[in-house]
């Protein structure tokens, strides 16, 4: 085992530990034979790491102090933009199961932030709608979340943000069919 410190620029000590690990793992995988795929690993690792850090940051700084979760906020945000919406539609556009949407709606309803309303044409169907308190809460959380999102992506210029969004959208459109 080599005890010499690693001085490669990609493993420099000013690089966060998670990125040093990713560079190490990518290098190790690149030296392996298939099915190892260093590029696919690196892309997935960085996307997952960014998503985890972003979700944790937004929940810790913005949503938990308001008594919300990020999934709860996301549902409220959709209701704010769409207006009253059926739970099945919320599940479709949220990448959440119907039961997860039901649980989130139950929690938000207990907090007085959303309400269920019957659909006049269908006695069994309901829509979920923001209450006045819910609309005020989503507006306040949205303003703060927008400021924090800008901080996260300030290292990218407008064209880079647009390109990254387009690439991520392309991946999402081409997702495996069995999802």
Tab-separated table of C-alpha atoms in Angstrom:
chain	number	residue	atom	x	y	z
A	1	UNK	CA	0.000	0.000	0.000
A	2	UNK	CA	1.371	3.391	-0.980
A	3	UNK	CA	1.505	5.822	1.965
A	4	UNK	CA	2.413	8.824	-0.203
A	5	UNK	CA	-0.270	11.534	-0.153
A	6	UNK	CA	-2.233	11.765	-3.380
A	7	UNK	CA	-1.487	15.144	-4.969
A	8	UNK	CA	-3.536	14.819	-8.146
A	9	UNK	CA	-5.553	17.993	-8.742
A	10	UNK	CA	-8.858	16.091	-8.828
A	11	UNK	CA	-8.150	14.720	-5.354
A	12	UNK	CA	-6.791	17.925	-3.806
A	13	UNK	CA	-7.776	18.568	-0.203
A	14	UNK	CA	-9.764	21.687	-1.147
A	15	UNK	CA	-12.160	19.398	-3.040
A	16	UNK	CA	-15.028	18.154	-0.860
A	17	UNK	CA	-14.682	14.531	0.326
A	18	UNK	CA	-17.674	13.308	-1.685
A	19	UNK	CA	-16.125	14.613	-4.909
A	20	UNK	CA	-12.730	13.134	-3.997
A	21	UNK	CA	-14.437	9.780	-3.502
A	22	UNK	CA	-16.297	10.101	-6.839
A	23	UNK	CA	-13.028	10.782	-8.665
A	24	UNK	CA	-11.389	7.807	-6.937
A	25	UNK	CA	-14.309	5.481	-7.715
A	26	UNK	CA	-14.450	6.644	-11.339
A	27	UNK	CA	-10.732	5.973	-11.736
A	28	UNK	CA	-11.083	2.505	-10.195
A	29	UNK	CA	-14.068	1.666	-12.391
A	30	UNK	CA	-12.283	2.897	-15.518
A	31	UNK	CA	-9.601	0.279	-14.883
A	32	UNK	CA	-12.173	-2.531	-14.642
A	33	UNK	CA	-13.586	-4.537	-17.494
A	34	UNK	CA	-17.287	-4.444	-18.427
A	35	UNK	CA	-19.885	-4.234	-17.091
A	36	UNK	CA	-18.120	-1.456	-15.164
A	37	UNK	CA	-18.947	1.899	-16.774
A	38	UNK	CA	-17.018	4.755	-15.207
A	39	UNK	CA	-18.880	7.446	-17.144
A	40	UNK	CA	-22.357	6.148	-16.276
A	41	UNK	CA	-21.269	5.790	-12.638
A	42	UNK	CA	-19.917	9.352	-12.526
A	43	UNK	CA	-23.045	10.834	-14.080
A	44	UNK	CA	-25.402	8.914	-11.799
A	45	UNK	CA	-23.258	9.553	-8.724
A	46	UNK	CA	-23.126	13.304	-9.308
A	47	UNK	CA	-26.845	13.561	-10.092
A	48	UNK	CA	-27.779	11.562	-6.998
A	49	UNK	CA	-25.353	13.490	-4.805
A	50	UNK	CA	-26.642	16.834	-6.079
A	51	UNK	CA	-30.263	15.742	-5.615
A	52	UNK	CA	-29.586	14.476	-2.089
A	53	UNK	CA	-27.723	17.633	-1.053
A	54	UNK	CA	-30.303	19.928	-2.644
A	55	UNK	CA	-33.274	18.131	-1.058
A	56	UNK	CA	-31.564	18.067	2.339
A	57	UNK	CA	-30.673	21.756	2.093
A	58	UNK	CA	-34.154	22.869	1.029
A	59	UNK	CA	-35.878	20.742	3.662
A	60	UNK	CA	-33.532	21.819	6.461
A	61	UNK	CA	-33.395	25.541	5.681
A	62	UNK	CA	-36.845	26.234	4.267
A	63	UNK	CA	-39.514	23.583	4.637
A	64	UNK	CA	-38.961	21.871	8.015
A	65	UNK	CA	-38.881	25.207	9.878
A	66	UNK	CA	-42.329	25.873	8.352
A	67	UNK	CA	-43.635	22.448	9.387
A	68	UNK	CA	-43.521	21.165	5.797
A	69	UNK	CA	-41.656	18.500	3.885
A	70	UNK	CA	-40.315	19.010	0.400
A	71	UNK	CA	-42.891	16.560	-1.047
A	72	UNK	CA	-45.649	18.439	0.786
A	73	UNK	CA	-44.384	21.740	-0.567
A	74	UNK	CA	-44.160	20.269	-4.077
A	75	UNK	CA	-47.831	19.216	-3.914
A	76	UNK	CA	-48.859	22.624	-2.607
A	77	UNK	CA	-46.820	24.310	-5.352
A	78	UNK	CA	-48.619	22.242	-8.005
A	79	UNK	CA	-51.981	23.169	-6.488
A	80	UNK	CA	-50.939	26.814	-6.467
A	81	UNK	CA	-50.182	26.691	-10.197
A	82	UNK	CA	-52.941	24.298	-11.314
A	83	UNK	CA	-55.750	25.084	-8.913
A	84	UNK	CA	-57.906	22.292	-7.486
A	85	UNK	CA	-56.609	18.960	-8.788
A	86	UNK	CA	-57.566	15.322	-8.397
A	87	UNK	CA	-55.153	13.252	-6.298
A	88	UNK	CA	-54.519	10.810	-9.165
A	89	UNK	CA	-53.319	13.710	-11.334
A	90	UNK	CA	-51.059	14.955	-8.525
A	91	UNK	CA	-49.505	11.481	-8.327
A	92	UNK	CA	-48.920	11.395	-12.102
A	93	UNK	CA	-47.108	14.710	-12.232
A	94	UNK	CA	-45.214	14.284	-8.963
A	95	UNK	CA	-43.542	10.909	-9.536
A	96	UNK	CA	-45.226	9.828	-6.298
A	97	UNK	CA	-47.429	6.836	-5.639
A	98	UNK	CA	-51.117	7.443	-5.025
A	99	UNK	CA	-50.683	6.342	-1.412
A	100	UNK	CA	-47.793	8.796	-0.934
A	101	UNK	CA	-49.970	11.595	-2.319
A	102	UNK	CA	-52.838	10.550	-0.034
A	103	UNK	CA	-50.527	10.556	2.997
A	104	UNK	CA	-49.099	13.970	2.082
A	105	UNK	CA	-52.581	15.395	1.467
A	106	UNK	CA	-53.786	13.990	4.810
A	107	UNK	CA	-50.881	15.697	6.597
A	108	UNK	CA	-51.412	18.995	4.770
A	109	UNK	CA	-55.156	18.811	5.432
A	110	UNK	CA	-54.589	18.274	9.170
A	111	UNK	CA	-52.378	21.367	9.093
A	112	UNK	CA	-55.151	23.415	7.478
A	113	UNK	CA	-53.125	23.979	4.296
A	114	UNK	CA	-55.265	22.019	1.819
A	115	UNK	CA	-58.817	20.758	1.676
A	116	UNK	CA	-60.650	18.071	-0.242
A	117	UNK	CA	-63.659	19.177	-2.252
A	118	UNK	CA	-66.229	16.944	-3.963
A	119	UNK	CA	-66.433	16.994	-7.763
A	120	UNK	CA	-70.064	17.948	-8.562
A	121	UNK	CA	-70.254	15.762	-11.702
A	122	UNK	CA	-68.871	12.671	-9.920
A	123	UNK	CA	-70.102	11.992	-6.413
A	124	UNK	CA	-67.130	9.723	-5.629
A	125	UNK	CA	-64.349	11.982	-6.935
A	126	UNK	CA	-62.622	14.755	-5.025
A	127	UNK	CA	-60.141	17.457	-5.851
A	128	UNK	CA	-57.506	18.835	-3.518
A	129	UNK	CA	-57.270	22.609	-3.183
A	130	UNK	CA	-55.149	25.040	-1.221
A	131	UNK	CA	-56.773	26.849	1.671
A	132	UNK	CA	-56.090	30.540	2.176
A	133	UNK	CA	-53.456	29.560	4.761
A	134	UNK	CA	-51.978	27.054	2.332
A	135	UNK	CA	-51.649	29.639	-0.420
A	136	UNK	CA	-49.889	32.058	1.943
A	137	UNK	CA	-47.562	29.263	3.096
A	138	UNK	CA	-46.641	28.140	-0.419
A	139	UNK	CA	-46.002	31.728	-1.555
A	140	UNK	CA	-43.647	32.374	1.362
A	141	UNK	CA	-41.809	29.059	0.978
A	142	UNK	CA	-41.575	29.537	-2.791
A	143	UNK	CA	-39.928	32.944	-2.429
A	144	UNK	CA	-37.322	31.557	-0.040
A	145	UNK	CA	-36.750	28.389	-2.071
A	146	UNK	CA	-36.230	30.443	-5.235
A	147	UNK	CA	-33.537	32.496	-3.509
A	148	UNK	CA	-31.799	29.318	-2.336
A	149	UNK	CA	-32.036	27.660	-5.770
A	150	UNK	CA	-30.346	30.716	-7.278
A	151	UNK	CA	-27.515	30.307	-4.764
A	152	UNK	CA	-27.108	26.651	-5.716
A	153	UNK	CA	-26.897	27.369	-9.439
A	154	UNK	CA	-25.056	30.697	-9.411
A	155	UNK	CA	-21.899	28.946	-10.643
A	156	UNK	CA	-23.658	28.382	-13.980
A	157	UNK	CA	-24.383	31.080	-16.501
A	158	UNK	CA	-27.838	31.425	-18.084
A	159	UNK	CA	-26.895	29.385	-21.171
A	160	UNK	CA	-25.392	26.629	-19.005
A	161	UNK	CA	-28.514	26.462	-16.837
A	162	UNK	CA	-30.653	26.215	-19.953
A	163	UNK	CA	-28.417	23.510	-21.412
A	164	UNK	CA	-28.374	21.529	-18.166
A	165	UNK	CA	-32.164	21.749	-17.923
A	166	UNK	CA	-32.507	20.551	-21.528
A	167	UNK	CA	-30.143	17.627	-20.937
A	168	UNK	CA	-31.920	16.556	-17.748
A	169	UNK	CA	-35.286	16.819	-19.533
A	170	UNK	CA	-33.937	14.649	-22.340
A	171	UNK	CA	-32.848	11.987	-19.847
A	172	UNK	CA	-36.236	12.130	-18.114
A	173	UNK	CA	-38.086	11.763	-21.438
A	174	UNK	CA	-35.945	8.731	-22.365
A	175	UNK	CA	-36.260	7.038	-18.952
A	176	UNK	CA	-36.550	3.262	-18.886
A	177	UNK	CA	-40.032	2.179	-19.965
A	178	UNK	CA	-40.559	-0.058	-16.943
A	179	UNK	CA	-40.844	2.833	-14.490
